[in-house]
PDB file of C-alpha atoms in Angstrom:
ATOM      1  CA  UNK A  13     139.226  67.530 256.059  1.00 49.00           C
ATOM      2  CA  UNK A  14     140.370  67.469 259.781  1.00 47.00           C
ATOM      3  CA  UNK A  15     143.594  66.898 260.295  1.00 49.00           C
ATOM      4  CA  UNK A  16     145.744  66.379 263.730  1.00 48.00           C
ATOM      5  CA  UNK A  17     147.160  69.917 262.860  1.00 50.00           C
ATOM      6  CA  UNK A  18     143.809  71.475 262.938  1.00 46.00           C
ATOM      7  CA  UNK A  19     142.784  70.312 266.255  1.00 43.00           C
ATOM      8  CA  UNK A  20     145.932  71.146 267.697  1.00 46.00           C
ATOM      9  CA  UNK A  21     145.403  74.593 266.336  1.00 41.00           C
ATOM     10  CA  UNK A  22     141.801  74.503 267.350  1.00 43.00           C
ATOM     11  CA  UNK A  23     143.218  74.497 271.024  1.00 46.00           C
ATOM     12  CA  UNK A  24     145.878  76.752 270.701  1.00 46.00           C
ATOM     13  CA  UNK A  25     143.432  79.606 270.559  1.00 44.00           C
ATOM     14  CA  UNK A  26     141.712  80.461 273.522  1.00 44.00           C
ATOM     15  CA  UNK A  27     139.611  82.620 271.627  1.00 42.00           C
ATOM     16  CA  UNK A  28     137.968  80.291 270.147  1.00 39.00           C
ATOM     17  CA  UNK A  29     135.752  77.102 271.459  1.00 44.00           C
ATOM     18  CA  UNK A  30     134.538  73.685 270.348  1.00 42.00           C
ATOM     19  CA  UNK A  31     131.236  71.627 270.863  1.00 47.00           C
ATOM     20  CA  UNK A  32     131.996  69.809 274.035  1.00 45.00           C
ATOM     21  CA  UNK A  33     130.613  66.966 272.272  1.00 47.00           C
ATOM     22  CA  UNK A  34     132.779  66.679 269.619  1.00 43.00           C
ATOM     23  CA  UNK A  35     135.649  67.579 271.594  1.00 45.00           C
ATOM     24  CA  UNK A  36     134.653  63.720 273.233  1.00 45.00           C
ATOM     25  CA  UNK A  37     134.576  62.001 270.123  1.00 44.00           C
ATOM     26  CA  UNK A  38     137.555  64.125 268.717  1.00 39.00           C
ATOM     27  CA  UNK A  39     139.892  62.609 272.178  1.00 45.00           C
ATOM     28  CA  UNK A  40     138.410  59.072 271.281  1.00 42.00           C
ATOM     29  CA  UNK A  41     139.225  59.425 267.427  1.00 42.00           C
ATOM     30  CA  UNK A  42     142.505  60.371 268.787  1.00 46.00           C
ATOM     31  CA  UNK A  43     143.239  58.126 271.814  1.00 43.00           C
ATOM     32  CA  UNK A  44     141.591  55.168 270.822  1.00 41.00           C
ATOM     33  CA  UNK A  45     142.054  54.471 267.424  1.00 43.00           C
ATOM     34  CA  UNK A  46     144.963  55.975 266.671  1.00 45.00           C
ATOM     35  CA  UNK A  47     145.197  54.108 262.885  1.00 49.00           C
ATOM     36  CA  UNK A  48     141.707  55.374 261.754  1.00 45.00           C
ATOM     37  CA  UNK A  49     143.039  57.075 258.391  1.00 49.00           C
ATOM     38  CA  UNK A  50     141.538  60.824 259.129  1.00 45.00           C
ATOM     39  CA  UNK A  51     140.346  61.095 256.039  1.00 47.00           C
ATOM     40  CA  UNK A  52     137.067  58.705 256.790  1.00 49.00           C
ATOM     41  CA  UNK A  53     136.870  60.917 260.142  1.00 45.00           C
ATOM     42  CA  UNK A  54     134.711  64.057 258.940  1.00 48.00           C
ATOM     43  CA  UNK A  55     133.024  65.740 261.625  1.00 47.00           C
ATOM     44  CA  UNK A  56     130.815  68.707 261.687  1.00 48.00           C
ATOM     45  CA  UNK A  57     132.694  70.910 263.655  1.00 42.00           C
ATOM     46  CA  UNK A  58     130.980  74.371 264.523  1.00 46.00           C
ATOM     47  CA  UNK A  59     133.225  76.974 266.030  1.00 42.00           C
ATOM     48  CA  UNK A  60     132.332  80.351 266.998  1.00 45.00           C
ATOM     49  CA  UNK A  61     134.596  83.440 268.442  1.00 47.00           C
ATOM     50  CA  UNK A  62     133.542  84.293 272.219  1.00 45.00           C
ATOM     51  CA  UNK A  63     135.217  87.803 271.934  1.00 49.00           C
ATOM     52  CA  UNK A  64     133.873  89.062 269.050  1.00 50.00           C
ATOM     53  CA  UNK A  65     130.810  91.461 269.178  1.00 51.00           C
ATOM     54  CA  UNK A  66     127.525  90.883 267.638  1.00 49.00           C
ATOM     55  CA  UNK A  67     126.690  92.369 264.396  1.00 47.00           C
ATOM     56  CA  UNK A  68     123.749  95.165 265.037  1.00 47.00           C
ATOM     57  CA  UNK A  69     120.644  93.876 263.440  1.00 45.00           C
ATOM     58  CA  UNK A  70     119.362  96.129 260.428  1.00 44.00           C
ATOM     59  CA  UNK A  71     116.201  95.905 261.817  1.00 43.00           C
ATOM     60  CA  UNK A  72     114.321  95.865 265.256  1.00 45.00           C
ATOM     61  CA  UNK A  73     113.330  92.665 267.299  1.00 46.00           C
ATOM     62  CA  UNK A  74     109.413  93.062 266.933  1.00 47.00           C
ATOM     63  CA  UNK A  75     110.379  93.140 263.063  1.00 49.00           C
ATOM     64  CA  UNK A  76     113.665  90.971 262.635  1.00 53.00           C
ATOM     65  CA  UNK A  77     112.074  87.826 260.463  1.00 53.00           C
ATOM     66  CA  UNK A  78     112.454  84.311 260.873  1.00 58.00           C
ATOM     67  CA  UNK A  79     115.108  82.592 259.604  1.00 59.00           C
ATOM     68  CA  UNK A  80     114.323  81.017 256.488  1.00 61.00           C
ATOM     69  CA  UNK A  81     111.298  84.014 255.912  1.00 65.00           C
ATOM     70  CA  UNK A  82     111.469  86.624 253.899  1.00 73.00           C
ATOM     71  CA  UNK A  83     110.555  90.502 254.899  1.00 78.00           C
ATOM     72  CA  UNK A  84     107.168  91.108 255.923  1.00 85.00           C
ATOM     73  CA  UNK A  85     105.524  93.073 253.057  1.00 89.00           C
ATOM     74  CA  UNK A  86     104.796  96.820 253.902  1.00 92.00           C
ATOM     75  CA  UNK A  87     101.267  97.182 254.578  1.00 92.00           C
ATOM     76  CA  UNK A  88      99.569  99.822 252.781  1.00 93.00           C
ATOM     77  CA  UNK A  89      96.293 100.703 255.271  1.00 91.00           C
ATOM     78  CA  UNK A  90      96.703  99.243 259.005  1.00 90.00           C
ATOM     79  CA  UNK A  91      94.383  99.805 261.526  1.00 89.00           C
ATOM     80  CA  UNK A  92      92.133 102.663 260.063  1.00 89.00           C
ATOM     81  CA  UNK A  93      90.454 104.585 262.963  1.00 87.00           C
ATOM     82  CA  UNK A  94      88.181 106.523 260.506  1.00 85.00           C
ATOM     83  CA  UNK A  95      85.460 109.403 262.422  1.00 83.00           C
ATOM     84  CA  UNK A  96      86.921 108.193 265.477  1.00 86.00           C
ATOM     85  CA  UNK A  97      87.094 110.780 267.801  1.00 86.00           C
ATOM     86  CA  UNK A  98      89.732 108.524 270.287  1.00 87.00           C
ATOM     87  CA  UNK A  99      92.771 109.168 268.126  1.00 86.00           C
ATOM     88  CA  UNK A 100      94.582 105.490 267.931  1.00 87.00           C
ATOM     89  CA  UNK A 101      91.368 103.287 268.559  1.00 91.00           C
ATOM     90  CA  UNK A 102      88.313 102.608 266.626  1.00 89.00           C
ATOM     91  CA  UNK A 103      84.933 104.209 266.540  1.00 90.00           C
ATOM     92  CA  UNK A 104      82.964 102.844 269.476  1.00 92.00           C
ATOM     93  CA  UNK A 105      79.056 101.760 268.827  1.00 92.00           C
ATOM     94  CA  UNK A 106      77.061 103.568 271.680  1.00 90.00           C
ATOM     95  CA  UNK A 107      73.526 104.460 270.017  1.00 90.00           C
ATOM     96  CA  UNK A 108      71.474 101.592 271.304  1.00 90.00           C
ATOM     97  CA  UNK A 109      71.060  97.970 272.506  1.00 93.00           C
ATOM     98  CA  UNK A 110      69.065  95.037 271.508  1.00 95.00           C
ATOM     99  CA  UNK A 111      67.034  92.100 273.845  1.00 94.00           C
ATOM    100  CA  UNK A 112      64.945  89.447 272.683  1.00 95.00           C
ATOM    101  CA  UNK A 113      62.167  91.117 274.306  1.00 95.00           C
ATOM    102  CA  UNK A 114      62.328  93.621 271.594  1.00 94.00           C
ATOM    103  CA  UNK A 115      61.849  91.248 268.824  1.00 97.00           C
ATOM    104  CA  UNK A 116      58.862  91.026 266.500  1.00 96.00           C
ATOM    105  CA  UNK A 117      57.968  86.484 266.008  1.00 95.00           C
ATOM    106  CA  UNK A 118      58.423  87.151 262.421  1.00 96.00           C
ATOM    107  CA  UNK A 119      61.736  88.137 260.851  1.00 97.00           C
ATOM    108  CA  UNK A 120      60.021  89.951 258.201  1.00 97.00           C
ATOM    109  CA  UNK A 121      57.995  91.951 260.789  1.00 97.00           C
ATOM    110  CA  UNK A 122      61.185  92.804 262.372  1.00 98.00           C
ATOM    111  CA  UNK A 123      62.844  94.298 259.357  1.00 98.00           C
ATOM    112  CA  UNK A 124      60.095  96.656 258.449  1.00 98.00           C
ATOM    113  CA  UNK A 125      60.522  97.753 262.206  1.00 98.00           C
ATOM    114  CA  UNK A 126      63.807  98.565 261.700  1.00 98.00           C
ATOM    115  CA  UNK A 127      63.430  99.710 258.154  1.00 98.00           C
ATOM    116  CA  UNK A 128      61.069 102.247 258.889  1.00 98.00           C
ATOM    117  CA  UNK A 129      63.257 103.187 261.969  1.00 97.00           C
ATOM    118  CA  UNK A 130      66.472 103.597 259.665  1.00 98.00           C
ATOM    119  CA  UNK A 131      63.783 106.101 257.188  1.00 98.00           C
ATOM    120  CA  UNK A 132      62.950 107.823 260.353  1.00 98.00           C
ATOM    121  CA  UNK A 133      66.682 108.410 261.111  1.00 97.00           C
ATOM    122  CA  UNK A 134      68.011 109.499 257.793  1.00 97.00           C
ATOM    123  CA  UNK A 135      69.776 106.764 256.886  1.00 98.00           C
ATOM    124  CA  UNK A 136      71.127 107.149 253.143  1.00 97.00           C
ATOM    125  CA  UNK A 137      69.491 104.468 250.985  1.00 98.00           C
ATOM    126  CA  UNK A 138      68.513 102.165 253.374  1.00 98.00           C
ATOM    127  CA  UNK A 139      67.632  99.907 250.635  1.00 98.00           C
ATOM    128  CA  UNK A 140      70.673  99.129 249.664  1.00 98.00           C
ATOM    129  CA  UNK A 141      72.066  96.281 249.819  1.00 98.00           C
ATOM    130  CA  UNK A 142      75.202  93.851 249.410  1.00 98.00           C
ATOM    131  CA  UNK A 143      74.122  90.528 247.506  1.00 98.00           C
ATOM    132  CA  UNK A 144      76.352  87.994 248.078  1.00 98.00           C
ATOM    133  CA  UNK A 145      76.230  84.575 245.539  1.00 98.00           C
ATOM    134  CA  UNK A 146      78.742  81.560 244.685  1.00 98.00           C
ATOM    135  CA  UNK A 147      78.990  79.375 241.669  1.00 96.00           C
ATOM    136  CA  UNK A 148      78.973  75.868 241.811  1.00 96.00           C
ATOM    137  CA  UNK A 149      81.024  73.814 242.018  1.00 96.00           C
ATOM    138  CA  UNK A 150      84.226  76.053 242.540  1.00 96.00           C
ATOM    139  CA  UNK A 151      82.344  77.724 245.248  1.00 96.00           C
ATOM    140  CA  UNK A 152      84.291  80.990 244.348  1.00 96.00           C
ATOM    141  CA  UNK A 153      82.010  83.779 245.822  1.00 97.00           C
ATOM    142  CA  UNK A 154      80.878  87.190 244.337  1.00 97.00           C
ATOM    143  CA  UNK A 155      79.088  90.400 245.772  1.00 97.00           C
ATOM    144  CA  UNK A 156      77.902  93.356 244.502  1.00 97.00           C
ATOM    145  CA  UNK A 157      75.480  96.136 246.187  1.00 97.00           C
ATOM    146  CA  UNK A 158      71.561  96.502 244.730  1.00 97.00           C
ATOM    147  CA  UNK A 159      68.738  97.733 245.883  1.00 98.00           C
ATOM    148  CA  UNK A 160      66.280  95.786 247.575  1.00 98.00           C
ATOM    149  CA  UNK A 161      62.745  97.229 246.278  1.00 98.00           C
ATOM    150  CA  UNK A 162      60.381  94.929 247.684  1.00 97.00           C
ATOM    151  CA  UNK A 163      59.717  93.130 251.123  1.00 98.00           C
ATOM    152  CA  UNK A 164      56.385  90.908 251.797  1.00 96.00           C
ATOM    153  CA  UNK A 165      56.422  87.664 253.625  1.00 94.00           C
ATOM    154  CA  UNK A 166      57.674  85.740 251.376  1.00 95.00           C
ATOM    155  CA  UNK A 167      61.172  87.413 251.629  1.00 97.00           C
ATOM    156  CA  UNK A 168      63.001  90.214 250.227  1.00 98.00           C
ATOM    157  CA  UNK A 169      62.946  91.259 246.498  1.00 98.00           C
ATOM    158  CA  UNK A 170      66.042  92.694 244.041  1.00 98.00           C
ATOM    159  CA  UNK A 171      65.876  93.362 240.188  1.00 97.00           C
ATOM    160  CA  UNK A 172      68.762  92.377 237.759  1.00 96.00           C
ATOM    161  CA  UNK A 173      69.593  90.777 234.756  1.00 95.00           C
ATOM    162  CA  UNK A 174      69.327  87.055 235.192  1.00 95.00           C
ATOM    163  CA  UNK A 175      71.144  85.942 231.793  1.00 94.00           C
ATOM    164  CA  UNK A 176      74.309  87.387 230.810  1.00 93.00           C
ATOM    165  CA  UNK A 177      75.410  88.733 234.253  1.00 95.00           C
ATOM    166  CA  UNK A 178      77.321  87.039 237.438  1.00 95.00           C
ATOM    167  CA  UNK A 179      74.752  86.572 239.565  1.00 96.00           C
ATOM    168  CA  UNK A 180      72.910  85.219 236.970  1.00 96.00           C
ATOM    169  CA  UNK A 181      75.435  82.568 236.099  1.00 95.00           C
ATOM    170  CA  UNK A 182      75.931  81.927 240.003  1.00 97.00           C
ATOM    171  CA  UNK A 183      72.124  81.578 240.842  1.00 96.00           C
ATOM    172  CA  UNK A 184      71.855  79.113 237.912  1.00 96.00           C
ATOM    173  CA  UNK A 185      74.063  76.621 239.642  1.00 97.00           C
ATOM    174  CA  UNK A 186      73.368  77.235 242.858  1.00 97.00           C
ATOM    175  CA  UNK A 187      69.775  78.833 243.756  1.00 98.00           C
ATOM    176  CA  UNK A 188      71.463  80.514 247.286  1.00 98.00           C
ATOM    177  CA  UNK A 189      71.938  83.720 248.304  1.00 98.00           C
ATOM    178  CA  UNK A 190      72.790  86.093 250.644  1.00 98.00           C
ATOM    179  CA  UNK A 191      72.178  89.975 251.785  1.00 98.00           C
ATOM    180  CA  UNK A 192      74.106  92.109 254.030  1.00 98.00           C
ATOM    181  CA  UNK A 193      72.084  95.483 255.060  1.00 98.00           C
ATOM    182  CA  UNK A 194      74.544  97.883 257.008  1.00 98.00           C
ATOM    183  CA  UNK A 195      72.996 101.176 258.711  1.00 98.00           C
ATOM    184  CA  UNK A 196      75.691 103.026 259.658  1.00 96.00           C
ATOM    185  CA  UNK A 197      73.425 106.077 261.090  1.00 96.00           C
ATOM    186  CA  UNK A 198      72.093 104.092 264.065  1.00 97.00           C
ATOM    187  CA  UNK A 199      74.931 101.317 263.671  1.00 97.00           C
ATOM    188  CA  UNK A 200      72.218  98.135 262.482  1.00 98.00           C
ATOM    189  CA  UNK A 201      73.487  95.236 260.163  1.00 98.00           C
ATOM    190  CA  UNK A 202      71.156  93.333 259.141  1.00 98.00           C
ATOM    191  CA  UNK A 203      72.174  89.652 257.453  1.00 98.00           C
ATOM    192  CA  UNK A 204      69.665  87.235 255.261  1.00 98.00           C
ATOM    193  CA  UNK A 205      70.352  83.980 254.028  1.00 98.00           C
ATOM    194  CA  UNK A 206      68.359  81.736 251.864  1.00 97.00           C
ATOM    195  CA  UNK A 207      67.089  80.260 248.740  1.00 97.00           C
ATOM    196  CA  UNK A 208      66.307  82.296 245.386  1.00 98.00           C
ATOM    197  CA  UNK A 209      63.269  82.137 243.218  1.00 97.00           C
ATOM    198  CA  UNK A 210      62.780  83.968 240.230  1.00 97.00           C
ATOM    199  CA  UNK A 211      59.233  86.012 239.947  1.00 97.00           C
ATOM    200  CA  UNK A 212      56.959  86.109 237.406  1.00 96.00           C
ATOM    201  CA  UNK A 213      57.011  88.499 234.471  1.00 96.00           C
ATOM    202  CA  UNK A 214      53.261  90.026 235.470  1.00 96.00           C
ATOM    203  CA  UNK A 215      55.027  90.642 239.007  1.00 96.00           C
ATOM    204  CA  UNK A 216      58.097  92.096 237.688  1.00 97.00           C
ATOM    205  CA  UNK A 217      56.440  94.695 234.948  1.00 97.00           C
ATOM    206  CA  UNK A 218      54.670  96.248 238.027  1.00 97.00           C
ATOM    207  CA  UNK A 219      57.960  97.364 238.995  1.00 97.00           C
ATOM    208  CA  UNK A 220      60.056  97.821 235.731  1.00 97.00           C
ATOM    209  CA  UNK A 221      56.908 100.722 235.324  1.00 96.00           C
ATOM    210  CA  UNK A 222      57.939 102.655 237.798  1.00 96.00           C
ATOM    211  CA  UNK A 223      61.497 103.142 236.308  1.00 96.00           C
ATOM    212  CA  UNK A 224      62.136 106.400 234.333  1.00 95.00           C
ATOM    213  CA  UNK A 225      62.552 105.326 230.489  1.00 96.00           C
ATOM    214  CA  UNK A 226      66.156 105.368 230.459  1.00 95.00           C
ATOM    215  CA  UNK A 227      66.570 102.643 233.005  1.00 96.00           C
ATOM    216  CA  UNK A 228      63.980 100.530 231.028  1.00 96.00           C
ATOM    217  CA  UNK A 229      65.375 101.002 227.702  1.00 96.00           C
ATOM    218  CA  UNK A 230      68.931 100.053 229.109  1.00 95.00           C
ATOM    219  CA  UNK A 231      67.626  96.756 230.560  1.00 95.00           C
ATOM    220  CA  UNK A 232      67.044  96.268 227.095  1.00 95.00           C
ATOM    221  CA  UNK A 233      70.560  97.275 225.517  1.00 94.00           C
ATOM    222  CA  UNK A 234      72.768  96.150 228.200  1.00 94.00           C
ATOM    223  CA  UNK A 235      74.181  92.550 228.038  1.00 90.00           C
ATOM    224  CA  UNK A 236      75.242  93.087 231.784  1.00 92.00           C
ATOM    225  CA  UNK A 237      78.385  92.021 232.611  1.00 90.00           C
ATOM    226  CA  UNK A 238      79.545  91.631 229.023  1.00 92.00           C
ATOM    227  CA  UNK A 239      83.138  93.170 227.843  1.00 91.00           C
ATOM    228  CA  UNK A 240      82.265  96.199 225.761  1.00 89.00           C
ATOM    229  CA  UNK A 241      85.003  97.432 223.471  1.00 91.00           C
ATOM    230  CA  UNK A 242      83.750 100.781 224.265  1.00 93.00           C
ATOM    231  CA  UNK A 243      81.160 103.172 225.627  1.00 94.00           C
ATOM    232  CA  UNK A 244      80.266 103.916 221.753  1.00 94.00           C
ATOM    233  CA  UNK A 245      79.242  99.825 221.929  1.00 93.00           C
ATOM    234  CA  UNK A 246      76.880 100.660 224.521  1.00 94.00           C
ATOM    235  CA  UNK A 247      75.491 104.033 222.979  1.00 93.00           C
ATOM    236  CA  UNK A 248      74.662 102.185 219.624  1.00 94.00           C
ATOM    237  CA  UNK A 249      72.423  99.570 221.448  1.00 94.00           C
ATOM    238  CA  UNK A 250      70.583 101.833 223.385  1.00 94.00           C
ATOM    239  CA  UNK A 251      69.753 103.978 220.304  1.00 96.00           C
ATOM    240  CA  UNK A 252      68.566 100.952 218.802  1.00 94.00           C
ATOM    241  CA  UNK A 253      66.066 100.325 221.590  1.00 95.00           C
ATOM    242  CA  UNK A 254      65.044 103.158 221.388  1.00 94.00           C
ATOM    243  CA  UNK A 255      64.024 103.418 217.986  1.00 94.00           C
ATOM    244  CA  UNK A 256      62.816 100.208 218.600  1.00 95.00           C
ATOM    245  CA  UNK A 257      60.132 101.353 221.401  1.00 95.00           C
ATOM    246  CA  UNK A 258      60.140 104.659 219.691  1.00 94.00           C
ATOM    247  CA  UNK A 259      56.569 106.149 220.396  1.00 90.00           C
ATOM    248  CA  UNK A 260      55.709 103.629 223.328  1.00 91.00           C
ATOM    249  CA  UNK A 261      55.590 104.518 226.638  1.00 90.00           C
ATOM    250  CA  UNK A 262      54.542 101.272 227.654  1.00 94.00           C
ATOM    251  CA  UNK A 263      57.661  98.852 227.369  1.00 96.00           C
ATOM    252  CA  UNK A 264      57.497  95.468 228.237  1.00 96.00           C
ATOM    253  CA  UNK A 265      59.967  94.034 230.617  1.00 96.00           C
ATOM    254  CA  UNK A 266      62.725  92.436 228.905  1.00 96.00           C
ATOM    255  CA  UNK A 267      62.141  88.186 229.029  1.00 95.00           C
ATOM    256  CA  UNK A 268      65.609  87.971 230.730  1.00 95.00           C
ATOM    257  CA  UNK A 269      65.327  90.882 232.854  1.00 96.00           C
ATOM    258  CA  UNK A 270      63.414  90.829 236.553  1.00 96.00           C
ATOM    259  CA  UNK A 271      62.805  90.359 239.932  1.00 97.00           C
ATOM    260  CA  UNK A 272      64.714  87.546 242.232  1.00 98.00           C
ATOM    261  CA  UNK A 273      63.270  86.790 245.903  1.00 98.00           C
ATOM    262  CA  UNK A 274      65.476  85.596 248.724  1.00 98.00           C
ATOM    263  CA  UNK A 275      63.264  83.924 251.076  1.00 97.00           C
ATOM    264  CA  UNK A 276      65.160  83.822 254.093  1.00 97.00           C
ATOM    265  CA  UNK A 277      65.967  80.297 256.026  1.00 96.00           C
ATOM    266  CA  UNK A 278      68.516  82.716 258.473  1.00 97.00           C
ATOM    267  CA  UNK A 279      67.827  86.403 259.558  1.00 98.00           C
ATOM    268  CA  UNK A 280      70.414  87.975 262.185  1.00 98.00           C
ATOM    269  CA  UNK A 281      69.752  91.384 263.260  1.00 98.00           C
ATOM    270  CA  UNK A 282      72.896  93.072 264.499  1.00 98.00           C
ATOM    271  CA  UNK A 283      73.332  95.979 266.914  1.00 97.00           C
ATOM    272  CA  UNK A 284      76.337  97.934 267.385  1.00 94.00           C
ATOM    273  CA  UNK A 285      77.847  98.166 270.894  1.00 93.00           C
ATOM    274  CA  UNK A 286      81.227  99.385 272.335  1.00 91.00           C
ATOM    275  CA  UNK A 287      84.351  97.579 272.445  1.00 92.00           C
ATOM    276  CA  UNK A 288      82.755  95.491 269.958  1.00 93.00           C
ATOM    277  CA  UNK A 289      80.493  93.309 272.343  1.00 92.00           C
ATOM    278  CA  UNK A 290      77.356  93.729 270.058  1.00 96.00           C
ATOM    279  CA  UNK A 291      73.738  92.313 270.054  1.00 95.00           C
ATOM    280  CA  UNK A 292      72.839  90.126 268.004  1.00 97.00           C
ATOM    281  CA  UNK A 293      70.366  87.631 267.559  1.00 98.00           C
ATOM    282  CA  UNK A 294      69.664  85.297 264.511  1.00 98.00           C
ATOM    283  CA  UNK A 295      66.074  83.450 263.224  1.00 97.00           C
ATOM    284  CA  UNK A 296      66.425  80.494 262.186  1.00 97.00           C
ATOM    285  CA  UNK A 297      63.981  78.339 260.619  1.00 90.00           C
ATOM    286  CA  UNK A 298      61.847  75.730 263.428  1.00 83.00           C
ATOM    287  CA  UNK A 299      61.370  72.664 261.227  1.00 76.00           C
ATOM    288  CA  UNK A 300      59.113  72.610 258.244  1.00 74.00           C
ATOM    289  CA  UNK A 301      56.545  74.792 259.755  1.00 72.00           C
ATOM    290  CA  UNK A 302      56.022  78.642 259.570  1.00 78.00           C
ATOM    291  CA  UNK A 303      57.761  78.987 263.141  1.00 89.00           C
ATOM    292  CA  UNK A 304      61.018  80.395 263.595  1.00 95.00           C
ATOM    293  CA  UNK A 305      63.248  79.867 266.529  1.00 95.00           C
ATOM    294  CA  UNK A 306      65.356  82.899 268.098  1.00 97.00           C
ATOM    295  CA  UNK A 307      69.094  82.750 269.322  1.00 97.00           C
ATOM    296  CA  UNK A 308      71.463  85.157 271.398  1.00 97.00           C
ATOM    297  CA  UNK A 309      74.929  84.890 269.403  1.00 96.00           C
ATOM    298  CA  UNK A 310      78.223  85.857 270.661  1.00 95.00           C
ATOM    299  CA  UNK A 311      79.886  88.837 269.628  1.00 96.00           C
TER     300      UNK A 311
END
């Protein structure tokens, strides 16, 4: 409660000072209605101390937080610079460039291009591949890297198990994909979007053949993407595939098991380029016909 006292006492100290505001309605509480019982006057008085010194902050201005915020959480990587040979800045992309004028009309045509160029330059695995699907209709996203093992011109070709795994369970709500091919060697991404189509089981044996027997008989005895209560689970259904195709060397391709084709309604071919100003250009689909259209994008 403010009393009379108080803001006589607020004025006996120089020290101290009062909102100039308040020290107007203050005078008129005082001069002007002299009977107003001080007890229904309550104002918010703030006063601060004009001598005394500021505490030192605890931490510095770029990382004193907000009021109302709490700390910034430490970060635990920040800014990697990894093979650069600038210490402090990132690795710059140098190897090459990329004009429409280089372009084959067909994204497929330009893939092999730059697949067999990527072969040609060492690249590890070029066939690998990140596969990127979402479920519907929480849209939550998942990725995981494959291998693509074929290419014609109907689109690009990976092998999984389409029943008990992720991809399976995404693809079965929502027949879209996509694949993200990064060449790190001669600094390429390549990026695919498009529908999914399962193939055939005669079209899938002709590649399940060429796996060694181990990888055949565990398409058989894996329930992908299943919790196992341990690797002795795993060992016990392989054994009984094995006795199962015990004696065969031909082994059919599991019903469940096989190739999926992305057929590709967007292709962009990326090239690296320093201080991140890259090429890229992206084929999109022209219409319902075989055509595709070709666009510069912005780095």
């Amino acid at each position: 409660m403010l009393t009379r006292q108080t803001y006589s006492l607020i004025h006996s100290f120089p020290s101290f000072h009062i909102n100039k505001g308040l020290h107007s309605r203050l005078q008129y509480a005082n001069w002007f209605t002299p009977r107003l019982p001080l007890r229904q006057f309550k104002p918010r008085i703030m006063l601060y101390n004009t001598h005394q010194k500021p505490a030192s902050p605890s931490t510095s201005p770029s990382t004193q937080p907000e009021s109302g915020t709490t700390n910034p959480t430490p970060k635990r990587i920040f800014a990697p610079t990894g093979n650069s040979t600038d210490p402090g800045h990132a690795t710059q992309y140098s190897q090459g460039f990329l004009s429409i004028s280089d372009l084959s009309p067909s994204p497929t045509d330009q893939f092999h291009t730059w697949f067999q160029a990527a072969i040609a330059s060492n690249v590890y695995q070029p066939e690998t591949v990140t596969l990127s699907t979402a479920t519907l209709p929480s849209g939550k996203v998942s990725a995981r890297m494959v291998f693509m093992k074929e290419l014609d011109d109907r689109g690009f070709v990976v092998y999984s198990n389409w029943d008990t795994s992720r991809k399976a369970s995404d693809v079965s709500s929502n027949p879209h994909a996509a694949l993200t091919f990064w060449w790190r060697e001669v600094e390429r991404q390549v990026r695919v979007e498009g529908r999914v189509e399962r193939l055939k089981d005669e079209e899938s044996q002709v590649y399940y053949d060429t796996r060694i027997r181990g990888s055949r008989i565990g398409a058989w005895a894996s329930p992908q993407s299943k919790v196992l209560e341990g690797r002795e689970e795993l060992e016990r259904r392989i054994q009984e595939v094995e006795d199962r195709f015990k004696g065969e060397e031909q082994i059919p391709v599991p019903p469940f098991w096989g190739g999926l084709r992305v057929v590709p309604e967007v292709v962009e071919f990326w090239q690296g380029r320093e201080s991140r100003l890259h090429d890229r250009f992206r084929y999109v689909k022209d219409g319902e016909g075989e055509g595709w259209r070709i666009e510069r994008l912005s780095p």
